[in-house]
Coordinates of N, CA, C and O and ligand atoms in Angstrom, one line a residue:
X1 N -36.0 -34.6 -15.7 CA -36.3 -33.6 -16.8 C -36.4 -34.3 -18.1 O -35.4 -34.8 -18.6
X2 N -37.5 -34.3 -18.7 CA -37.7 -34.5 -19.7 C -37.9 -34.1 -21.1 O -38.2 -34.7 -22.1
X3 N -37.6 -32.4 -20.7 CA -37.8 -31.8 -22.0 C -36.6 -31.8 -22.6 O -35.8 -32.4 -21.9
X4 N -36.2 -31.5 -23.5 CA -35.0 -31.0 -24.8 C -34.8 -29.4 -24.3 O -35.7 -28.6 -24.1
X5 N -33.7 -29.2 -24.1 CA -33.0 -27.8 -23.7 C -32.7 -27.5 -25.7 O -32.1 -28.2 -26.6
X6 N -33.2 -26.4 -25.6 CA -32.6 -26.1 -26.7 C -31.2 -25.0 -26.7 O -31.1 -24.0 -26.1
X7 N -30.4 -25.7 -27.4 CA -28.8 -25.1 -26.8 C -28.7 -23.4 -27.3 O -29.0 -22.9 -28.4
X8 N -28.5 -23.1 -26.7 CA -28.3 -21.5 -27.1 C -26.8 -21.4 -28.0 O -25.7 -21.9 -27.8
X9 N -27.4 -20.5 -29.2 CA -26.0 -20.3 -29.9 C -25.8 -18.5 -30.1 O -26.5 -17.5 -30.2
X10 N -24.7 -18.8 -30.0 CA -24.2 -17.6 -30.7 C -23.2 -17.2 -31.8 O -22.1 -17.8 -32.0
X11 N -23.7 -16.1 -32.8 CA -22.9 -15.9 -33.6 C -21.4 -15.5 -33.4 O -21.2 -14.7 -32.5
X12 N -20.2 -16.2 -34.3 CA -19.1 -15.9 -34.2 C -18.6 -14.3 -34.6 O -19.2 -14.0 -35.6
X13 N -17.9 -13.4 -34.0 CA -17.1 -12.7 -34.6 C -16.6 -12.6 -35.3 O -16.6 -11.5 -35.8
X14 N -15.7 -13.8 -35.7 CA -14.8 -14.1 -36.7 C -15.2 -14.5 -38.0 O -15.2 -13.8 -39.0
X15 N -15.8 -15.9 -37.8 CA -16.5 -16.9 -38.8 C -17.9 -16.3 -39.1 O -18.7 -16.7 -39.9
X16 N -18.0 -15.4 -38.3 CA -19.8 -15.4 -38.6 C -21.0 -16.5 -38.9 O -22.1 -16.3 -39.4
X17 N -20.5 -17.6 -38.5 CA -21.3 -18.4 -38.1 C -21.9 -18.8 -36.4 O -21.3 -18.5 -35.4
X18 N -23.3 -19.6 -36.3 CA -23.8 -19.4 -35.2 C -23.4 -20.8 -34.2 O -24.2 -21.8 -34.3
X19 N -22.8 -20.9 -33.8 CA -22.2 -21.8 -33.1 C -23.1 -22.3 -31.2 O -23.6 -21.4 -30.6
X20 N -22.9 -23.4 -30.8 CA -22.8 -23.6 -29.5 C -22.5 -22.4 -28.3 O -21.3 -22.2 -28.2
X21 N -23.1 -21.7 -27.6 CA -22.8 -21.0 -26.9 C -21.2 -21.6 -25.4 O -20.3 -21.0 -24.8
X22 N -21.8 -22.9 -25.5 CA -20.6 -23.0 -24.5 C -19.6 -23.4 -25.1 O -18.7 -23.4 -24.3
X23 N -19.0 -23.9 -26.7 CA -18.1 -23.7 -26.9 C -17.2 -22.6 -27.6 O -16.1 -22.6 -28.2
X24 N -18.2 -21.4 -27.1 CA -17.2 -20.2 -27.5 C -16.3 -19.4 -26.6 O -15.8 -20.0 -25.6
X25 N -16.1 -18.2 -26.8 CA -15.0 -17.8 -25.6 C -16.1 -16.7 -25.9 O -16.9 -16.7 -26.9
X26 N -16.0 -15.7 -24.9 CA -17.0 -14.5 -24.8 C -15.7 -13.5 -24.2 O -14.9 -13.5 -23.2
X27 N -15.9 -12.6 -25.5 CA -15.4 -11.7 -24.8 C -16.1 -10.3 -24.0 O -17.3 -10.1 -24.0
X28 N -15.3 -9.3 -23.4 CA -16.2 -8.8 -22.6 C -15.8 -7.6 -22.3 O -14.6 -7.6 -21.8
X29 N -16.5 -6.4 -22.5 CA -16.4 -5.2 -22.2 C -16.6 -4.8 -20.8 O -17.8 -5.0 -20.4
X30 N -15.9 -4.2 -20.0 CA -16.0 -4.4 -18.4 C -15.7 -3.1 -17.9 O -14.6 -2.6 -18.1
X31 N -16.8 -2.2 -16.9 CA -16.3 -0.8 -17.0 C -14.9 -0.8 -16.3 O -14.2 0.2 -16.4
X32 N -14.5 -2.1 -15.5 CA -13.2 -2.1 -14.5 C -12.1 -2.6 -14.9 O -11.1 -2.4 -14.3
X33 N -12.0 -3.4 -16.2 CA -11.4 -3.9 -16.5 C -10.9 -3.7 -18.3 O -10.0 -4.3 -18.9
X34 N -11.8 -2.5 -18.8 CA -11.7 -2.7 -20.2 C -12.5 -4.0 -20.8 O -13.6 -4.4 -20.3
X35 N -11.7 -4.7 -21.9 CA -12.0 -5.5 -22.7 C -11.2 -6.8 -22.4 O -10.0 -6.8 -22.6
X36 N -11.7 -7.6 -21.9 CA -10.6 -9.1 -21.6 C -12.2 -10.3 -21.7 O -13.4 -10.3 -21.5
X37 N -11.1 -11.1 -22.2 CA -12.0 -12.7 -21.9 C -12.3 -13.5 -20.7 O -11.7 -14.1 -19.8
X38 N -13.4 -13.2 -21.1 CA -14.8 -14.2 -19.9 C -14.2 -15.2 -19.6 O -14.0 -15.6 -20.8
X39 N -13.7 -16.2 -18.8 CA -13.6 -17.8 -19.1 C -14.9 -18.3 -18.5 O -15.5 -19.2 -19.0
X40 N -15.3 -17.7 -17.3 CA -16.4 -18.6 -16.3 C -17.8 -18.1 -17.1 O -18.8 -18.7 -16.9
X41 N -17.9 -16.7 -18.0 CA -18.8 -16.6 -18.5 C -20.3 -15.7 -17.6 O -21.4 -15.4 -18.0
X42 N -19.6 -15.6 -16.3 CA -20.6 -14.9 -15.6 C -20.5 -13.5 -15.3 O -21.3 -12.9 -14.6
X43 N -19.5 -12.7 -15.9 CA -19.6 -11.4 -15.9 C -20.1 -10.8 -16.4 O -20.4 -11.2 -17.6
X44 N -20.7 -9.2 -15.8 CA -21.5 -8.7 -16.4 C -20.7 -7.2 -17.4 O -19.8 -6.4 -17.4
X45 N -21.6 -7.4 -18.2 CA -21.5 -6.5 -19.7 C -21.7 -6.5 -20.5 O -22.7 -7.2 -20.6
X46 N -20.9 -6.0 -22.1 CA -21.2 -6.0 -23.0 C -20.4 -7.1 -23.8 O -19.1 -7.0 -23.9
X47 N -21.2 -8.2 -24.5 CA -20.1 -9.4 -24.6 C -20.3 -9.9 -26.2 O -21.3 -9.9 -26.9
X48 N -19.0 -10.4 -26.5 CA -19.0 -10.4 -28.1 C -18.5 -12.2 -27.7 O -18.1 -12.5 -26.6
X49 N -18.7 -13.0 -28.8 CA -18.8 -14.7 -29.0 C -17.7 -14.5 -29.6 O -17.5 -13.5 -30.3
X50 N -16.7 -15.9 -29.4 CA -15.9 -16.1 -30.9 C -15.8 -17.1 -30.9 O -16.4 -17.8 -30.0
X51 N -14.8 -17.8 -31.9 CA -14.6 -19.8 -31.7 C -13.3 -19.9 -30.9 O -12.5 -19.0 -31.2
X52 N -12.9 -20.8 -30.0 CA -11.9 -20.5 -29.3 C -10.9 -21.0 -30.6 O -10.6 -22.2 -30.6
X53 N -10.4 -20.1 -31.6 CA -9.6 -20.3 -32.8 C -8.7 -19.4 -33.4 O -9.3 -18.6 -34.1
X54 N -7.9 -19.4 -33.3 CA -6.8 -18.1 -34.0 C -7.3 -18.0 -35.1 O -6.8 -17.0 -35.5
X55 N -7.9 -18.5 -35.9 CA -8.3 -17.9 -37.5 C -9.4 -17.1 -36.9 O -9.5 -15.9 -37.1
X56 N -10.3 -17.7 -36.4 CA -11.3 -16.6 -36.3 C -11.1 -15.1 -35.1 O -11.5 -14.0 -35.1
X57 N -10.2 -15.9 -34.4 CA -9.9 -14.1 -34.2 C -9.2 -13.3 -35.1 O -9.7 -12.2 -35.1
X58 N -8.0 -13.6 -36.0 CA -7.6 -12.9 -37.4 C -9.0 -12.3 -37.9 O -9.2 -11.1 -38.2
X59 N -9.9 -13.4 -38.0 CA -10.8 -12.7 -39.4 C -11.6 -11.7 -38.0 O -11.3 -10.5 -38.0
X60 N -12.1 -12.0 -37.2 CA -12.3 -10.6 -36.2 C -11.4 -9.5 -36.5 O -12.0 -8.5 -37.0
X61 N -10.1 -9.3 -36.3 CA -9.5 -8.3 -36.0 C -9.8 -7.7 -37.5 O -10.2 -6.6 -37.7
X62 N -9.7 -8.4 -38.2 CA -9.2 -7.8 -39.8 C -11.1 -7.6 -40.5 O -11.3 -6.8 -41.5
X63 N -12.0 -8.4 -40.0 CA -13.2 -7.7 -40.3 C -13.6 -6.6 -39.4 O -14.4 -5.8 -39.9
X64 N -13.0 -6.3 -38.2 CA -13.1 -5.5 -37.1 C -14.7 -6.4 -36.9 O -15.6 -5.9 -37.7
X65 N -15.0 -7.1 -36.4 CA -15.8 -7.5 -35.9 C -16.4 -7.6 -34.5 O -17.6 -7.7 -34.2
X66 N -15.2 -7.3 -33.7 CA -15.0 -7.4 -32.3 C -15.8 -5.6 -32.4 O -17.0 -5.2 -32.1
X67 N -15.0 -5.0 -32.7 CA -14.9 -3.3 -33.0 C -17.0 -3.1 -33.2 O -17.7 -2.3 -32.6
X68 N -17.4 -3.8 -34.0 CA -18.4 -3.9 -34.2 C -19.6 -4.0 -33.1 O -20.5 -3.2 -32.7
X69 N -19.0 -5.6 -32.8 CA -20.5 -6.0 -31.5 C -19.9 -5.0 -30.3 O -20.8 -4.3 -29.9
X70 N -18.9 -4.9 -29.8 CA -18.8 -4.1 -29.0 C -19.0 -2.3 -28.7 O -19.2 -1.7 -27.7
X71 N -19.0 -2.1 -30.0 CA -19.4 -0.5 -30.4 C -18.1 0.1 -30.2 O -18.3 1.3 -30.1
X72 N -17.2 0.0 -30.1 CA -15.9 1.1 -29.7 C -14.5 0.7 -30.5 O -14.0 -0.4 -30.9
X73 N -14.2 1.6 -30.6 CA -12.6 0.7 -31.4 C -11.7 0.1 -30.0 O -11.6 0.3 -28.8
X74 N -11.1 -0.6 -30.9 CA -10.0 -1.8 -29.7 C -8.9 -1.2 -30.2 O -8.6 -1.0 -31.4
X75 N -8.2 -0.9 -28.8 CA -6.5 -0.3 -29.1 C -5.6 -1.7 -29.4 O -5.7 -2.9 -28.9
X76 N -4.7 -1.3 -30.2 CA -3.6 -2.4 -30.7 C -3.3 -3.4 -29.5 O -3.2 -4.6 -29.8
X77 N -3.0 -2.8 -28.0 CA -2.9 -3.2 -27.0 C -3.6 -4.6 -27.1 O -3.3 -5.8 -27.3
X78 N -5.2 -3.9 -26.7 CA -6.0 -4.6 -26.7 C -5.9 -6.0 -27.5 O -5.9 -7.1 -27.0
X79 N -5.7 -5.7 -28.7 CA -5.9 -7.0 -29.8 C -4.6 -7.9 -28.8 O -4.9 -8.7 -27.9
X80 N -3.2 -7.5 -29.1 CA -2.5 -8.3 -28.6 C -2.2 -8.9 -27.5 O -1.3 -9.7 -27.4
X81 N -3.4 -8.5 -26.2 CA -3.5 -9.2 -25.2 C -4.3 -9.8 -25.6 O -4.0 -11.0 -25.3
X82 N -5.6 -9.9 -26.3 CA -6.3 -11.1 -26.7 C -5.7 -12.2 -27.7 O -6.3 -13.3 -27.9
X83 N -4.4 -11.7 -28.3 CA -4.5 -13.0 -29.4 C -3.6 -13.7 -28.5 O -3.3 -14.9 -28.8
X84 N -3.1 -12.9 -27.4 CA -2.1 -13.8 -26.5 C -3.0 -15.2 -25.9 O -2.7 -16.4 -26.2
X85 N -4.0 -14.7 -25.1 CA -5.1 -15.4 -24.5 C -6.1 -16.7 -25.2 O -6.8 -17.7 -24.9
X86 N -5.7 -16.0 -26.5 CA -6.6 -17.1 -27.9 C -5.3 -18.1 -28.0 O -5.5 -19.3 -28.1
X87 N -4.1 -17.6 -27.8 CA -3.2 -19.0 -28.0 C -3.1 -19.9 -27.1 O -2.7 -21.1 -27.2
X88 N -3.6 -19.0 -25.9 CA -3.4 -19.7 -24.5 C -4.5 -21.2 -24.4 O -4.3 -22.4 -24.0
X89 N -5.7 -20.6 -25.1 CA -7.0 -21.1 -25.1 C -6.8 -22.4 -26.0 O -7.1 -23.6 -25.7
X90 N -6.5 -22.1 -26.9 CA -6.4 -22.9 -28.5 C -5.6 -23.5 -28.0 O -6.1 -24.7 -28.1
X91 N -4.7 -23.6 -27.5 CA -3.5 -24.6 -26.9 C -3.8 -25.7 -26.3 O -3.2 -26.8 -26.6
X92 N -4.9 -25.6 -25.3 CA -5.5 -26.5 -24.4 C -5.7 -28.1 -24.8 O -6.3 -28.9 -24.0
Ligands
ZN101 ZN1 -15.7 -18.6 -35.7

């Protein structure tokens, strides 16, 4: 292969900047599951980008950004199983 893949980005939720698609976490709206994070990235729905970064999920929660790309409000629940999973992530 000789061509140049041009890397797909996506905008952050948090940072609002357009970043590397595979170094983000994707989260994901799931009719079976609610709202939880993608890790393999192959599920299907409605899916919001972030940086795998506890600041940029703060400025998510607190821009409601998440609330945004996804169209629905996120129950408190919600946030706190994800910031659990962002520590899990960030930790790595
Ligand atoms: Zn970010």
């Amino acid at each position: 292969m000789s061509t140049v893949k041009k890397i797909p980005q996506r905008l952050c939720i948090g940072c609002g900047e357009m970043k590397n698609k595979k170094e983000m976490i994707r989260v994901l709206k799931t009719a079976e599951d609610g709202i939880v994070i993608d890790e393999t990235g192959r599920k299907n729905g409605r899916g919001a980008y972030i940086c795998p970064s506890m600041d940029c999920f703060r400025k998510a929660v607190k821009g409601k950004g998440l609330e945004r790309s996804l169209k629905m409000a996120i129950p408190k629940e919600v946030y706190e199983t994800l910031e659990k999973e962002m520590e899990r992530i960030e930790g790595r």
